[in-house]
Structures are given as structure tokens and as C-alpha cells.
PDB file of C-alpha atoms and ligand atoms in Angstrom:
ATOM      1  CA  UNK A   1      -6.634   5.079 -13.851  1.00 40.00           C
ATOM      2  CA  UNK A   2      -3.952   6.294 -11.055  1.00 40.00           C
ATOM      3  CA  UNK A   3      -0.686   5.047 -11.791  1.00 42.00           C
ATOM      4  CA  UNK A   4       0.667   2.557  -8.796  1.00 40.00           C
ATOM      5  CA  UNK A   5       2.752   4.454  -6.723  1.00 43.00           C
ATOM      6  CA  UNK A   6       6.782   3.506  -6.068  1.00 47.00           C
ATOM      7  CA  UNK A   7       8.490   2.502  -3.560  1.00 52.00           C
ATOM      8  CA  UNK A   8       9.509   5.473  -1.207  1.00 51.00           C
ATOM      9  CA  UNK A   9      11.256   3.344   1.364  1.00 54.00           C
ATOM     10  CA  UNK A  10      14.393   5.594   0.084  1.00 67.00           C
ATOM     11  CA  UNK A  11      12.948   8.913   0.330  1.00 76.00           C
ATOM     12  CA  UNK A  12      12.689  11.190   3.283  1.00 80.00           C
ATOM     13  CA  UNK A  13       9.883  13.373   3.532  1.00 86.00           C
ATOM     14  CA  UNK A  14      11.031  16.168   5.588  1.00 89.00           C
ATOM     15  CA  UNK A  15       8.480  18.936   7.303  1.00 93.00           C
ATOM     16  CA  UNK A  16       5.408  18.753   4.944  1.00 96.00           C
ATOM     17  CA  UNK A  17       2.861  21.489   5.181  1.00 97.00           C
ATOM     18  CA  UNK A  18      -0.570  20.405   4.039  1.00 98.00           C
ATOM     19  CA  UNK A  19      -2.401  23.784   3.277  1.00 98.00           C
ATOM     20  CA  UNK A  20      -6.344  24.119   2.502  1.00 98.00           C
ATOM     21  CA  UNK A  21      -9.759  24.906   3.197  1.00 98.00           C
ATOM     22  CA  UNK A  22     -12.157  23.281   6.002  1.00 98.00           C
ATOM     23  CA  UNK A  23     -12.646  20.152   4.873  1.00 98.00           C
ATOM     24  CA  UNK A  24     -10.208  19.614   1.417  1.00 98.00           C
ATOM     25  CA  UNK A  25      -8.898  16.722   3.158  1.00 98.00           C
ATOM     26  CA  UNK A  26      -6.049  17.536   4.966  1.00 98.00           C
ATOM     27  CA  UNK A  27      -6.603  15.250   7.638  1.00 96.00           C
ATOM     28  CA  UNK A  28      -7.553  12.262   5.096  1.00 96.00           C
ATOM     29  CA  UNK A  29      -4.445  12.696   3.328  1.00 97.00           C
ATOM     30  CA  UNK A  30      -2.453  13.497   6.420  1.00 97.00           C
ATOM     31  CA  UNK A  31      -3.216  10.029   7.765  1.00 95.00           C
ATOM     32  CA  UNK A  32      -2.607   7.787   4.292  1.00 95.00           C
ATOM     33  CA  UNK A  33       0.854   9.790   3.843  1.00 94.00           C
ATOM     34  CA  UNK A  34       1.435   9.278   7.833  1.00 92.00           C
ATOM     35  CA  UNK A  35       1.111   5.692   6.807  1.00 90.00           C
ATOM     36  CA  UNK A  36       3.236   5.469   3.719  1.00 90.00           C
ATOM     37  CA  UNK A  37       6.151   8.176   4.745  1.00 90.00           C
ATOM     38  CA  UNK A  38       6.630   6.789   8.787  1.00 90.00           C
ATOM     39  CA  UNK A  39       5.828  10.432   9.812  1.00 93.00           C
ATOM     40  CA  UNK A  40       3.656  11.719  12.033  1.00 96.00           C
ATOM     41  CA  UNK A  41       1.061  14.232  11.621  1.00 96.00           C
ATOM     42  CA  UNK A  42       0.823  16.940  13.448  1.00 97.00           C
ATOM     43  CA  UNK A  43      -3.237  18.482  13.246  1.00 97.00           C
ATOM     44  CA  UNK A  44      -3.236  21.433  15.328  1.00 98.00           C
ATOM     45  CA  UNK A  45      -7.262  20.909  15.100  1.00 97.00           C
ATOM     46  CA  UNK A  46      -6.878  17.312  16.818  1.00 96.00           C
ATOM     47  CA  UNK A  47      -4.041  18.674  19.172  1.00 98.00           C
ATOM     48  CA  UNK A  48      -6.273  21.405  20.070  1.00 98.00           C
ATOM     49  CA  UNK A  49      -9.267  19.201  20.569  1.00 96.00           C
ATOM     50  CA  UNK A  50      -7.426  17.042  22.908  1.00 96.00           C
ATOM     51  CA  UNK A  51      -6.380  20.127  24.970  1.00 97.00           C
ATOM     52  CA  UNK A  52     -10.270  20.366  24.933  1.00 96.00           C
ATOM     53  CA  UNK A  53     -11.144  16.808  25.926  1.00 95.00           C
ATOM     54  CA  UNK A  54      -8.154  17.476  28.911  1.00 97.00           C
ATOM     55  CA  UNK A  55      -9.567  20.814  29.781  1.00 97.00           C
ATOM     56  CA  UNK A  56      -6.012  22.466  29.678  1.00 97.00           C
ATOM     57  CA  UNK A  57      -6.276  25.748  30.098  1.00 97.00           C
ATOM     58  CA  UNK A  58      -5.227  26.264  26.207  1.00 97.00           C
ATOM     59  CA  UNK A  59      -8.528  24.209  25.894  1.00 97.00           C
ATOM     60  CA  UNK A  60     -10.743  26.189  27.590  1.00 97.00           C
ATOM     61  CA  UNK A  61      -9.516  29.168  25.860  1.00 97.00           C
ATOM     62  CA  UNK A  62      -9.692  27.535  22.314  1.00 97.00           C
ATOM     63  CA  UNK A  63     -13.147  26.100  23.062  1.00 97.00           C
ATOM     64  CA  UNK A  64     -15.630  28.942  22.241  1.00 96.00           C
ATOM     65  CA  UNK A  65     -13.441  30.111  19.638  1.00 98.00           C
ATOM     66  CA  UNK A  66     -13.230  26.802  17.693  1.00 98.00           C
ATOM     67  CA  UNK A  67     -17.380  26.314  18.157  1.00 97.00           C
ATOM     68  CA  UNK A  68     -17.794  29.948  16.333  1.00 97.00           C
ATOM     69  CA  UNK A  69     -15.341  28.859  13.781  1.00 98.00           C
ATOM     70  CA  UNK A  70     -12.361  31.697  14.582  1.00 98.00           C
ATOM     71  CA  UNK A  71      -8.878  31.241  14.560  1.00 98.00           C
ATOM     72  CA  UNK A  72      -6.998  30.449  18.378  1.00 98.00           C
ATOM     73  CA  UNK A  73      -4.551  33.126  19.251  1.00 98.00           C
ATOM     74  CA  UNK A  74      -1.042  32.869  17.251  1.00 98.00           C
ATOM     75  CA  UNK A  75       1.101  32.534  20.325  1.00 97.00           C
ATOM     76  CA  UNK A  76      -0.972  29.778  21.916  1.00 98.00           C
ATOM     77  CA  UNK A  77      -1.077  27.939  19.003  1.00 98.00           C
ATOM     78  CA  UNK A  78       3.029  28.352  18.165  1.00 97.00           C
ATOM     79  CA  UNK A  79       3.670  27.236  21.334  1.00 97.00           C
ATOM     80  CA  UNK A  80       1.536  23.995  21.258  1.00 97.00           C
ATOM     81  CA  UNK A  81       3.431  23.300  17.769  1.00 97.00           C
ATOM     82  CA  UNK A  82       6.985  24.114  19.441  1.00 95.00           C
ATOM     83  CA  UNK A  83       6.540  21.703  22.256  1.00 95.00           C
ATOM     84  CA  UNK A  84       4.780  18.996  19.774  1.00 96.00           C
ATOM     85  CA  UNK A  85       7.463  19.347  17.220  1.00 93.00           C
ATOM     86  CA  UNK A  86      10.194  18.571  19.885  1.00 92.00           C
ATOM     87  CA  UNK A  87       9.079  15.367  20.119  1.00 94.00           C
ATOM     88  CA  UNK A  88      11.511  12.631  18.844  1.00 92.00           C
ATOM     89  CA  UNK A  89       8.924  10.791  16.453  1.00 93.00           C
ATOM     90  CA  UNK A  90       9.545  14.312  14.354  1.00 91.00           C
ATOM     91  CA  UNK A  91      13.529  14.090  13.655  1.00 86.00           C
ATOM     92  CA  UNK A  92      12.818  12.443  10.027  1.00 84.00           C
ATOM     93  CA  UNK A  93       9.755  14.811   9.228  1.00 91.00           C
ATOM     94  CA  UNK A  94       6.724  15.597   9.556  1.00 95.00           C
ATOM     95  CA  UNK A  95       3.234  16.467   8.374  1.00 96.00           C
ATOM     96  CA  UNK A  96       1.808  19.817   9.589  1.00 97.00           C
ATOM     97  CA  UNK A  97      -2.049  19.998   9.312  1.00 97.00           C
ATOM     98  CA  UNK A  98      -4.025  23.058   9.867  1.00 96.00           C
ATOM     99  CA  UNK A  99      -0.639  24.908  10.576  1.00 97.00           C
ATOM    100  CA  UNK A 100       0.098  27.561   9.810  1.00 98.00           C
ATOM    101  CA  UNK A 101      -2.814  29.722   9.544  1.00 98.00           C
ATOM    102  CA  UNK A 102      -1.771  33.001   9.469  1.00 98.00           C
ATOM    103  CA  UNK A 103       1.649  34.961   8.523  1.00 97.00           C
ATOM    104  CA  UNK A 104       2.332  35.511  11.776  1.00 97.00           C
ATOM    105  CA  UNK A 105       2.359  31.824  12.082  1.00 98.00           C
ATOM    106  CA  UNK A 106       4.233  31.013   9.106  1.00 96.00           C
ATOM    107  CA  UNK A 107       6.732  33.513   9.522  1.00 94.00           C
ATOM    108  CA  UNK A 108       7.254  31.644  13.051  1.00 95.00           C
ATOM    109  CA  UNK A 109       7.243  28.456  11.596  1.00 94.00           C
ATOM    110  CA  UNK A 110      10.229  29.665   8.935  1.00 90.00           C
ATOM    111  CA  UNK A 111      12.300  30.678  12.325  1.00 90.00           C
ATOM    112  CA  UNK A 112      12.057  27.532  14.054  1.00 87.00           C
ATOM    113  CA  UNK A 113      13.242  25.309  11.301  1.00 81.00           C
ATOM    114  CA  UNK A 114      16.326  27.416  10.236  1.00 70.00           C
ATOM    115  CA  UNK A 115      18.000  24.782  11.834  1.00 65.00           C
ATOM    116  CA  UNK A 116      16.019  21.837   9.832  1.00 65.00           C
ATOM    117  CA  UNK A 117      17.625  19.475   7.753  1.00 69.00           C
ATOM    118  CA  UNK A 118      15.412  20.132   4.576  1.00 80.00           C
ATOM    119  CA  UNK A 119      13.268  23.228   4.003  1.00 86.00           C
ATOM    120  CA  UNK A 120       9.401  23.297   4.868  1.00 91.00           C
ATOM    121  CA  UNK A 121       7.407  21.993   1.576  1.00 94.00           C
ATOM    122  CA  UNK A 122       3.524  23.021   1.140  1.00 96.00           C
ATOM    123  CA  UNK A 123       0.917  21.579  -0.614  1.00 97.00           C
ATOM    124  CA  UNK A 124      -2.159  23.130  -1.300  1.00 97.00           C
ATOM    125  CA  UNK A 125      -5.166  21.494  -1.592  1.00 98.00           C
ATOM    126  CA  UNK A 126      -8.450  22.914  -3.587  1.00 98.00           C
ATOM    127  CA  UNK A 127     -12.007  21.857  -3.283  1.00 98.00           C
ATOM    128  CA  UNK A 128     -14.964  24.323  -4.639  1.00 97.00           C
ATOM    129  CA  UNK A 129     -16.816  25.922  -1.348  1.00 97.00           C
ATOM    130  CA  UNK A 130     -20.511  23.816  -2.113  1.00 96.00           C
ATOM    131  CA  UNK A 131     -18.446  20.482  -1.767  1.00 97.00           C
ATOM    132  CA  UNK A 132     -16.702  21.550   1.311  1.00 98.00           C
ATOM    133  CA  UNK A 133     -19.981  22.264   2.746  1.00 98.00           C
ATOM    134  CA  UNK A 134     -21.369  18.983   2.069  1.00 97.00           C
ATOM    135  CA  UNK A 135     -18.087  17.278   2.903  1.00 98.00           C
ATOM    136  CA  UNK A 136     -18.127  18.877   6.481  1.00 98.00           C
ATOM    137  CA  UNK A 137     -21.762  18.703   7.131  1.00 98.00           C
ATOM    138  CA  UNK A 138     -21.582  14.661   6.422  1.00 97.00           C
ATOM    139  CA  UNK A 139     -18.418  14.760   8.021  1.00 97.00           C
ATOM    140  CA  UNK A 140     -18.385  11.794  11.244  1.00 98.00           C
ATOM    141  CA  UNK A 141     -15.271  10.382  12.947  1.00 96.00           C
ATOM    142  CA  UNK A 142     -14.379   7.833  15.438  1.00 96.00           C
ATOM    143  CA  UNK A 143     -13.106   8.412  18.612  1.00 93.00           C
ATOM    144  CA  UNK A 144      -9.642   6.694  16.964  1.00 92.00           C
ATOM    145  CA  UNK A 145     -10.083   9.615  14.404  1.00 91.00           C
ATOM    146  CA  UNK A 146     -11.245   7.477  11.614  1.00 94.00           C
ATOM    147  CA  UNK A 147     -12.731   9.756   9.493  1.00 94.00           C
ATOM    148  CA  UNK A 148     -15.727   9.075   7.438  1.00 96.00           C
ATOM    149  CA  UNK A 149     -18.859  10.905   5.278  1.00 97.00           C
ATOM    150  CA  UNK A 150     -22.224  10.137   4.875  1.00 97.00           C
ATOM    151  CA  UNK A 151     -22.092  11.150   1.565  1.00 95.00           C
ATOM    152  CA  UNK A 152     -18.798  10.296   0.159  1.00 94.00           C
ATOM    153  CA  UNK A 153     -17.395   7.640   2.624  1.00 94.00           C
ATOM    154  CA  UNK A 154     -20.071   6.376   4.751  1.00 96.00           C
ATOM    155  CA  UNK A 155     -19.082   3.507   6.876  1.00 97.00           C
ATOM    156  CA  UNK A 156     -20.345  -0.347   6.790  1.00 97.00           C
ATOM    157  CA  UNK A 157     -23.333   0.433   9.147  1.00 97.00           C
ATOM    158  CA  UNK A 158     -24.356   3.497   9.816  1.00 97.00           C
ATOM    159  CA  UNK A 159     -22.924   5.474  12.641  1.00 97.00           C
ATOM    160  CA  UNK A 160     -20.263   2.703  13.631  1.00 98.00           C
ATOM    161  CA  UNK A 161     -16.883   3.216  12.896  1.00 98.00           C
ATOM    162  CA  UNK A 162     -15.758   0.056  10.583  1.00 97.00           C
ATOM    163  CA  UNK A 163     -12.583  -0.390  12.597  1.00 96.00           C
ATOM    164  CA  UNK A 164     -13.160  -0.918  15.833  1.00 96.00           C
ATOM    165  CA  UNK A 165     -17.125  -0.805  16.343  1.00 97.00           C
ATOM    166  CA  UNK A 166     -17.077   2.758  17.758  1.00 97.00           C
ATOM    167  CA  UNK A 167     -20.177   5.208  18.086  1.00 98.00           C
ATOM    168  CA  UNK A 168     -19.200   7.423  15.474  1.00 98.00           C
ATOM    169  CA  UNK A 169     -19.133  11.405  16.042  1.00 97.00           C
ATOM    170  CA  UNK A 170     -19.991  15.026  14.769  1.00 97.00           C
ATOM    171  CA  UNK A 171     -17.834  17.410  15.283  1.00 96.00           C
ATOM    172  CA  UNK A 172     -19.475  20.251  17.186  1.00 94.00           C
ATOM    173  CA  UNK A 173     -18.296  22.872  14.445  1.00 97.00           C
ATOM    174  CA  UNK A 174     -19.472  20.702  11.480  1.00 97.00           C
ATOM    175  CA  UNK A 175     -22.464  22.493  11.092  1.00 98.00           C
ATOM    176  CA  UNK A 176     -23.548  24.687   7.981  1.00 98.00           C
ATOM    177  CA  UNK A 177     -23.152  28.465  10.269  1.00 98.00           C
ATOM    178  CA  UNK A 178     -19.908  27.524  12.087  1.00 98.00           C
ATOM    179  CA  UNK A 179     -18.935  26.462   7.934  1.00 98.00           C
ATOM    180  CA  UNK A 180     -19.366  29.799   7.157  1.00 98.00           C
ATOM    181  CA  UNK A 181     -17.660  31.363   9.860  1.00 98.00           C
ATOM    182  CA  UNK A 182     -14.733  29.060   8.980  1.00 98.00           C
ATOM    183  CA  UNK A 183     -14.707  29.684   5.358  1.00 98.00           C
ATOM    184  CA  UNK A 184     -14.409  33.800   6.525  1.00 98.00           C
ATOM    185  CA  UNK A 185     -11.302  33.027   8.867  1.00 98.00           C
ATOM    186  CA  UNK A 186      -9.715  31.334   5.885  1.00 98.00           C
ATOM    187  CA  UNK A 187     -10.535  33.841   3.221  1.00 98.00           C
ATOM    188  CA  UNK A 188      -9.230  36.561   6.035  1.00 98.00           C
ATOM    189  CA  UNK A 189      -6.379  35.028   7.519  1.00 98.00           C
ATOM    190  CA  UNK A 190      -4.991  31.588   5.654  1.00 98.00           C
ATOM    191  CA  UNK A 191      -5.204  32.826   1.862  1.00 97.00           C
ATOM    192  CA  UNK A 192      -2.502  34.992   2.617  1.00 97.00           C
ATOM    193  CA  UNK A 193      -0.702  31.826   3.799  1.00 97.00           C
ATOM    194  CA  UNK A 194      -1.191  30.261   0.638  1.00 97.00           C
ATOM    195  CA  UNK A 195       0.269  33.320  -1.658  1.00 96.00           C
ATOM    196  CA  UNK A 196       3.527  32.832   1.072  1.00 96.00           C
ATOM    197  CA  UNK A 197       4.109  29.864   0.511  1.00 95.00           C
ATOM    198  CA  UNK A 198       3.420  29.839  -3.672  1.00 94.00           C
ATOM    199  CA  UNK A 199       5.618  32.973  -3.681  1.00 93.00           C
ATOM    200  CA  UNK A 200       8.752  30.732  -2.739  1.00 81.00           C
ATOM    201  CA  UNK A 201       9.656  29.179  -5.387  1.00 72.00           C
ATOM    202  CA  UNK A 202      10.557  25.604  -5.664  1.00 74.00           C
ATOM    203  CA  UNK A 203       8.787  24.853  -2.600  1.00 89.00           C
ATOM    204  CA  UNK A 204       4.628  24.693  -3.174  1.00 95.00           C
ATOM    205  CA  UNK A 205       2.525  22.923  -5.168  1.00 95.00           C
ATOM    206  CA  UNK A 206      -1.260  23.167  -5.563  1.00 96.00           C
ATOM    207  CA  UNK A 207      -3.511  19.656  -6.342  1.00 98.00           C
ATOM    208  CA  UNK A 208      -6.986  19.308  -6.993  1.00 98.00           C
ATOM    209  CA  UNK A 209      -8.786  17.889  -3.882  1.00 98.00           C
ATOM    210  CA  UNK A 210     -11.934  17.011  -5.948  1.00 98.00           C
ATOM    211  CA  UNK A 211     -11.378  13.818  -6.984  1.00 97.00           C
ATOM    212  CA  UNK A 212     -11.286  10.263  -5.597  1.00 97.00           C
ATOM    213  CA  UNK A 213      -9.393  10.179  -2.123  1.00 96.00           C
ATOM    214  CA  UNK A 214      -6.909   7.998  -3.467  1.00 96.00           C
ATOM    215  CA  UNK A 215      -6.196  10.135  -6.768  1.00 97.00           C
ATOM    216  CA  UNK A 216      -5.634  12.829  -4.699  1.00 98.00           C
ATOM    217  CA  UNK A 217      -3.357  11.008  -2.697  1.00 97.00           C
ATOM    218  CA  UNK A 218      -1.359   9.941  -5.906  1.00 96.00           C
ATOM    219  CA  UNK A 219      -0.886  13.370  -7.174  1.00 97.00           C
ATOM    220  CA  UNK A 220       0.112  14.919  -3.654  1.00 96.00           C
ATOM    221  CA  UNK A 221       2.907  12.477  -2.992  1.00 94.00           C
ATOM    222  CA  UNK A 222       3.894  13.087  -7.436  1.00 94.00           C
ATOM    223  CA  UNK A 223       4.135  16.499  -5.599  1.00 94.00           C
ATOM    224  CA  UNK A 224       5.940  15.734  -2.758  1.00 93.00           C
ATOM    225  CA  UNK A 225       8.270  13.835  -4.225  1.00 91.00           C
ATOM    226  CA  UNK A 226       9.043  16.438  -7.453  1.00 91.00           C
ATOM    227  CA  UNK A 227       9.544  19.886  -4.463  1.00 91.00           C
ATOM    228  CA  UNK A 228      12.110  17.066  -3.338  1.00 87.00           C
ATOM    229  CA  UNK A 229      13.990  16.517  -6.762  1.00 78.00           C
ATOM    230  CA  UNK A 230      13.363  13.128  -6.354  1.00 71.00           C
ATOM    231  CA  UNK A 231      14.160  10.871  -9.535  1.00 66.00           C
ATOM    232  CA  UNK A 232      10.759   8.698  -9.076  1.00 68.00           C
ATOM    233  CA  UNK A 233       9.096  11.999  -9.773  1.00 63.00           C
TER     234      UNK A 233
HETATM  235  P1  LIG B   1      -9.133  21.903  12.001  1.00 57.72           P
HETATM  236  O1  LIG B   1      -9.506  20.701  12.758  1.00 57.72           O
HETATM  237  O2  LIG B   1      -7.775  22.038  11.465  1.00 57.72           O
HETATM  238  O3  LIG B   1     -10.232  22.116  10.870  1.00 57.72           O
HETATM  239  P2  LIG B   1     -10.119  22.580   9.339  1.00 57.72           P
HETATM  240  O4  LIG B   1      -8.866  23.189   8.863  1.00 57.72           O
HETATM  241  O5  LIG B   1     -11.318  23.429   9.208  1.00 57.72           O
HETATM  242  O6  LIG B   1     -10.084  21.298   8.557  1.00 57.72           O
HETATM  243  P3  LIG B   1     -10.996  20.084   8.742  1.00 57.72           P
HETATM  244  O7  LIG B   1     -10.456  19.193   9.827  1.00 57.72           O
HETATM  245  O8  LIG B   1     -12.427  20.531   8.914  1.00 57.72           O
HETATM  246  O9  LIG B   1     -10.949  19.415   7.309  1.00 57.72           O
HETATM  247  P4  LIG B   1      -9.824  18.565   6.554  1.00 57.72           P
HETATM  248  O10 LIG B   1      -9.250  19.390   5.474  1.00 57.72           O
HETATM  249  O11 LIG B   1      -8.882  17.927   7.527  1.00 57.72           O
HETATM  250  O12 LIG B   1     -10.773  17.484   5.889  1.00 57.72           O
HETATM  251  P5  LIG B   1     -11.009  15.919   6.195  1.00 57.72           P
HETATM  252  O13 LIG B   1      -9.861  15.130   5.709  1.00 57.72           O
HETATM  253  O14 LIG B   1     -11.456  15.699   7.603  1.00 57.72           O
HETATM  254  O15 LIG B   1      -9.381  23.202  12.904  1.00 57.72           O
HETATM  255  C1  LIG B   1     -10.544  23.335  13.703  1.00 57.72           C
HETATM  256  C2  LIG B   1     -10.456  24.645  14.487  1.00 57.72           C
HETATM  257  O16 LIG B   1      -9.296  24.643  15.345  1.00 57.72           O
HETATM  258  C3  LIG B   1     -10.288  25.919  13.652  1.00 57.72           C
HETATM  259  O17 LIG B   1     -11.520  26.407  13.164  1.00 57.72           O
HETATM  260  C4  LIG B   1      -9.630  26.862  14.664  1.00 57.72           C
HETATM  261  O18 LIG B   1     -10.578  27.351  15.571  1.00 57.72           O
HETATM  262  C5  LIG B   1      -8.696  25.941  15.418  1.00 57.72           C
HETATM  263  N1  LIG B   1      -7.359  25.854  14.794  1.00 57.72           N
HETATM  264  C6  LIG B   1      -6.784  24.755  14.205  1.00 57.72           C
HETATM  265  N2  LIG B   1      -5.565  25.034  13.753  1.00 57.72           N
HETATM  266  C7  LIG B   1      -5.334  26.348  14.051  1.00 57.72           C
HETATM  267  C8  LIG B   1      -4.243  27.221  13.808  1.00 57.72           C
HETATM  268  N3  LIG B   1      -3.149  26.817  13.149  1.00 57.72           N
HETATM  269  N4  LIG B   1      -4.353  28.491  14.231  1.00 57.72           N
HETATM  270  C9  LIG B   1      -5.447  28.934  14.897  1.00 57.72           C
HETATM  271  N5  LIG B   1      -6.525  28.160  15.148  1.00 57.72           N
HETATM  272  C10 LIG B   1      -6.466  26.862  14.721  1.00 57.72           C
HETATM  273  O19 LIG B   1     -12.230  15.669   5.200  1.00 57.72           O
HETATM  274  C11 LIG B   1     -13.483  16.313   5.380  1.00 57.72           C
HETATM  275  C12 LIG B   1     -14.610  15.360   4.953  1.00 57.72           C
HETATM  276  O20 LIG B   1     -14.495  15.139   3.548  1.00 57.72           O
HETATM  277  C13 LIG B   1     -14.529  13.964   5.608  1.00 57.72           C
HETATM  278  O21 LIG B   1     -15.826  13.526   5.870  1.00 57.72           O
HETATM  279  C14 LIG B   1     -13.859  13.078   4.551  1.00 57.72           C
HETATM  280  O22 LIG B   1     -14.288  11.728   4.625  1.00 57.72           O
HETATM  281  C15 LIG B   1     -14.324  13.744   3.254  1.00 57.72           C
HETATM  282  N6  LIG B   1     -13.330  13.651   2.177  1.00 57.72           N
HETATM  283  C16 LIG B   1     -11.977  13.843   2.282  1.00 57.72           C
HETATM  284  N7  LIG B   1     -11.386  13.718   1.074  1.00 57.72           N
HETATM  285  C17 LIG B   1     -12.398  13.434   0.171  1.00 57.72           C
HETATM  286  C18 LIG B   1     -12.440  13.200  -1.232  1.00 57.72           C
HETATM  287  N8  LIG B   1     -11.315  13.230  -1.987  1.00 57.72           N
HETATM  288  N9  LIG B   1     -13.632  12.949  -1.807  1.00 57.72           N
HETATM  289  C19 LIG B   1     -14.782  12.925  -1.054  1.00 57.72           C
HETATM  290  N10 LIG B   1     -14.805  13.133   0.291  1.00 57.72           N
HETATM  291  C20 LIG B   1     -13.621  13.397   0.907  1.00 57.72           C
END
């Protein structure tokens, strides 16, 4: 049985870099820790999504590229970050999901927060490639961005989101080929991200995404809090 976890009213979170596969549960985790820290997260997926919905021009160029499951360009994607991360909800910390993606990115990243009170933290999460598949094939959200699964975490009544009676959604590249695709851009580009960021010292931690979403929860923020020397650790 999970431990209960303390009180973190005293502890300050600083940027947090959730790192991962499609579909570990970056943007589950993202959400509860949102909740518990008082930090936003920042999902360059969602952001670039709404750019989509908005039909930006960033939006237009991200669209085909996110349906065939590659990677949006490195400078379009810093500068969405830059601008986000100016915003003053982000002074205290942050949670960056989906970001970065490459080294280009990350090496980027490690510029802008020279500056930064606390050093970037990452935490990797690791799910074997046949759950992923079924996790993002059964994947549905809200239009909030409740997120739910028809096979792990299906909702109340099926298709309606349990909070606020929404039609629930697929996300266009939730399918099993765009999957694949997806799984190539990360084995390509973001594994390389993960090596940076374990090859720090002191600052990375890896947790195993297949268990129950709250155990995972638990031993992320164990992680969290031990990259920040905290005594509750
Ligand atoms: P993005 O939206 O970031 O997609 P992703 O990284 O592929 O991650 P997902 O959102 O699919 O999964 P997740 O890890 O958040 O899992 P979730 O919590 O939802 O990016 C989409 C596209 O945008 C990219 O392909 C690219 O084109 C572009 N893009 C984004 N960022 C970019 C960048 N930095 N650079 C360039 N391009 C970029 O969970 C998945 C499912 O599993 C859910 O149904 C959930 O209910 C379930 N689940 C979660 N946890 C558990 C658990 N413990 N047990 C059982 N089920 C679980």
C-alpha cells in the first residue's frame, strides 16, 4: 500500500521536467502534481493543439506534422515555451510536459533558465511499448482535458466526461500507425534527451509508470522531493 503523502505546503517545486514516451502519463501526472504543488503545467502538446483549435499560423504548420506523429520544428516550439514561460503563474515553478524533445531543445531550455532560481529537475517516466499502445489507443479526453481510458480509466458512462457531462474525444493521432510513427520520433530524437538529462547528476530520476496512477504519483513526487534535498524525502 502507498504510503500517504506529506504535507508540501513548505516546499517549492521549481521548473519540473516530466520526460517519457507517448502515453507514460505525463499529462496524468502533470495535472495531480499541478494540483498538489500550485504550479502550472506547461504541455507543449495541449499548447500546440490550441494553436490548432485557433488556427495560428504555428497551428497550421504543426497540424500535419502532429497527425503523422513527427516532431514540430525546434525554433517554433522554443519560442511558444519562451513566451508561455513568461507568464507570471510560472515565477514559483513549473511543470514542463512534452518539452524538451530534442537536444537542441534542451540545450535551449538550459540557456533560458541560467537566470532561474533552482535548476531544471527531470523525471523520467517508463511504460513497456504494448501498454503504451493500448493506453493511447483507449486514450479519450474532455474538452476540459480530463483525461480518461477505456481500458484503464473509463469514465461513469461511456463517452461522457464524469465532470462536467462533456462528449468525450479521440485525439486524431491516437491511432495504432500515428503510435508508431511517434514511438520512432522518440527513439530518434527524445532518448537522447533522456541520457542528457540522467548524465547530470543530482538532477534526474527515472520511476516506473506501470503501476496504479496514484502509485506512480507517490513515487514521482518521493522523487521530486529527494533531487530537492528535501528532509520529507
Ligand atoms: P503530446 O501531446 O506531448 O503527446 P505525447 O508526448 O505523445 O504524450 P501523450 O500526451 O500522448 O501521453 P502522456 O504521456 O501525456 O499520457 P497521458 O497522461 O495522456 O504531443 C503531441 C504531438 O505534438 C507530438 O507528436 C509532436 O508532433 C508535437 N509536440 C509536442 N511537444 C513537442 C515538442 N517539445 N517538440 C516538437 N513537437 C512537439 O496518458 C495516456 C493514457 O494512459 C490516458 O488514457 C490515461 O488515462 C492512461 N494512463 C495514464 N497513467 C496510467 C496508469 N498509471 N495506468 C493506466 N493508465 C494510465
Amino acid at each position: 500500500m502507498p504510503q500517504p503523502l506529506p504535507n508540501a505546503s513548505d516546499f517549492l517545486p521549481g521548473p519540473v521536467l516530466l520526460l517519457g514516451a507517448p502515453g507514460v502519463g505525463k499529462g496524468t501526472q502533470a495535472q495531480l502534481m499541478m494540483a498538489e504543488f500550485g504550479i502550472p503545467q506547461v504541455s507543449t502538446g495541449d499548447l500546440l493543439r490550441e494553436n490548432r483549435r485557433n488556427r495560428t499560423p504555428l497551428g497550421m504548420t504543426a497540424d500535419e506534422l502532429m497527425n503523422t506523429g513527427q516532431l514540430v520544428p525546434d525554433n517554433l516550439v522554443n519560442d511558444m515555451v519562451s513566451a508561455r514561460l513568461q507568464e507570471p503563474d510560472t515565477q514559483h515553478g513549473y511543470i514542463l510536459d512534452g518539452f524538451p524533445r530534442t537536444l537542441n531543445q534542451a540545450e535551449w531550455l538550459d540557456r533560458q533558465l541560467v537566470a532561474y532560481m533552482l535548476p531544471v529537475v527531470a523525471i523520467c517516466i517508463k511504460v513497456d511499448e504494448a501498454t503504451l499502445l493500448k493506453r493511447i489507443t483507449g486514450r479519450r479526453i474532455s474538452p476540459a482535458g480530463a483525461i480518461y481510458n477505456i481500458y484503464f480509466n473509463p469514465p461513469k458512462v461511456e463517452g461522457i466526461c464524469d465532470v462536467d457531462g462533456s462528449k468525450l474525444e479521440q485525439r486524431s493521432d491516437d491511432t495504432e500507425e500515428v503510435f508508431h510513427e511517434r514511438m520512432k520520433a522518440f527513439r530518434s530524437k527524445t532518448a537522447a534527451v533522456i541520457d542528457y538529462y540522467r548524465s547530470h547528476g543530482g538532477r534526474f530520476c527515472e520511476v516506473d509508470g506501470d503501476k496504479p496512477v496514484h502509485e506512480v504519483t507517490h513515487e514521482i513526487r518521493k522523487s521530486l522531493l529527494s533531487l530537492r534535498h528535501h528532509p520529507e524525502a
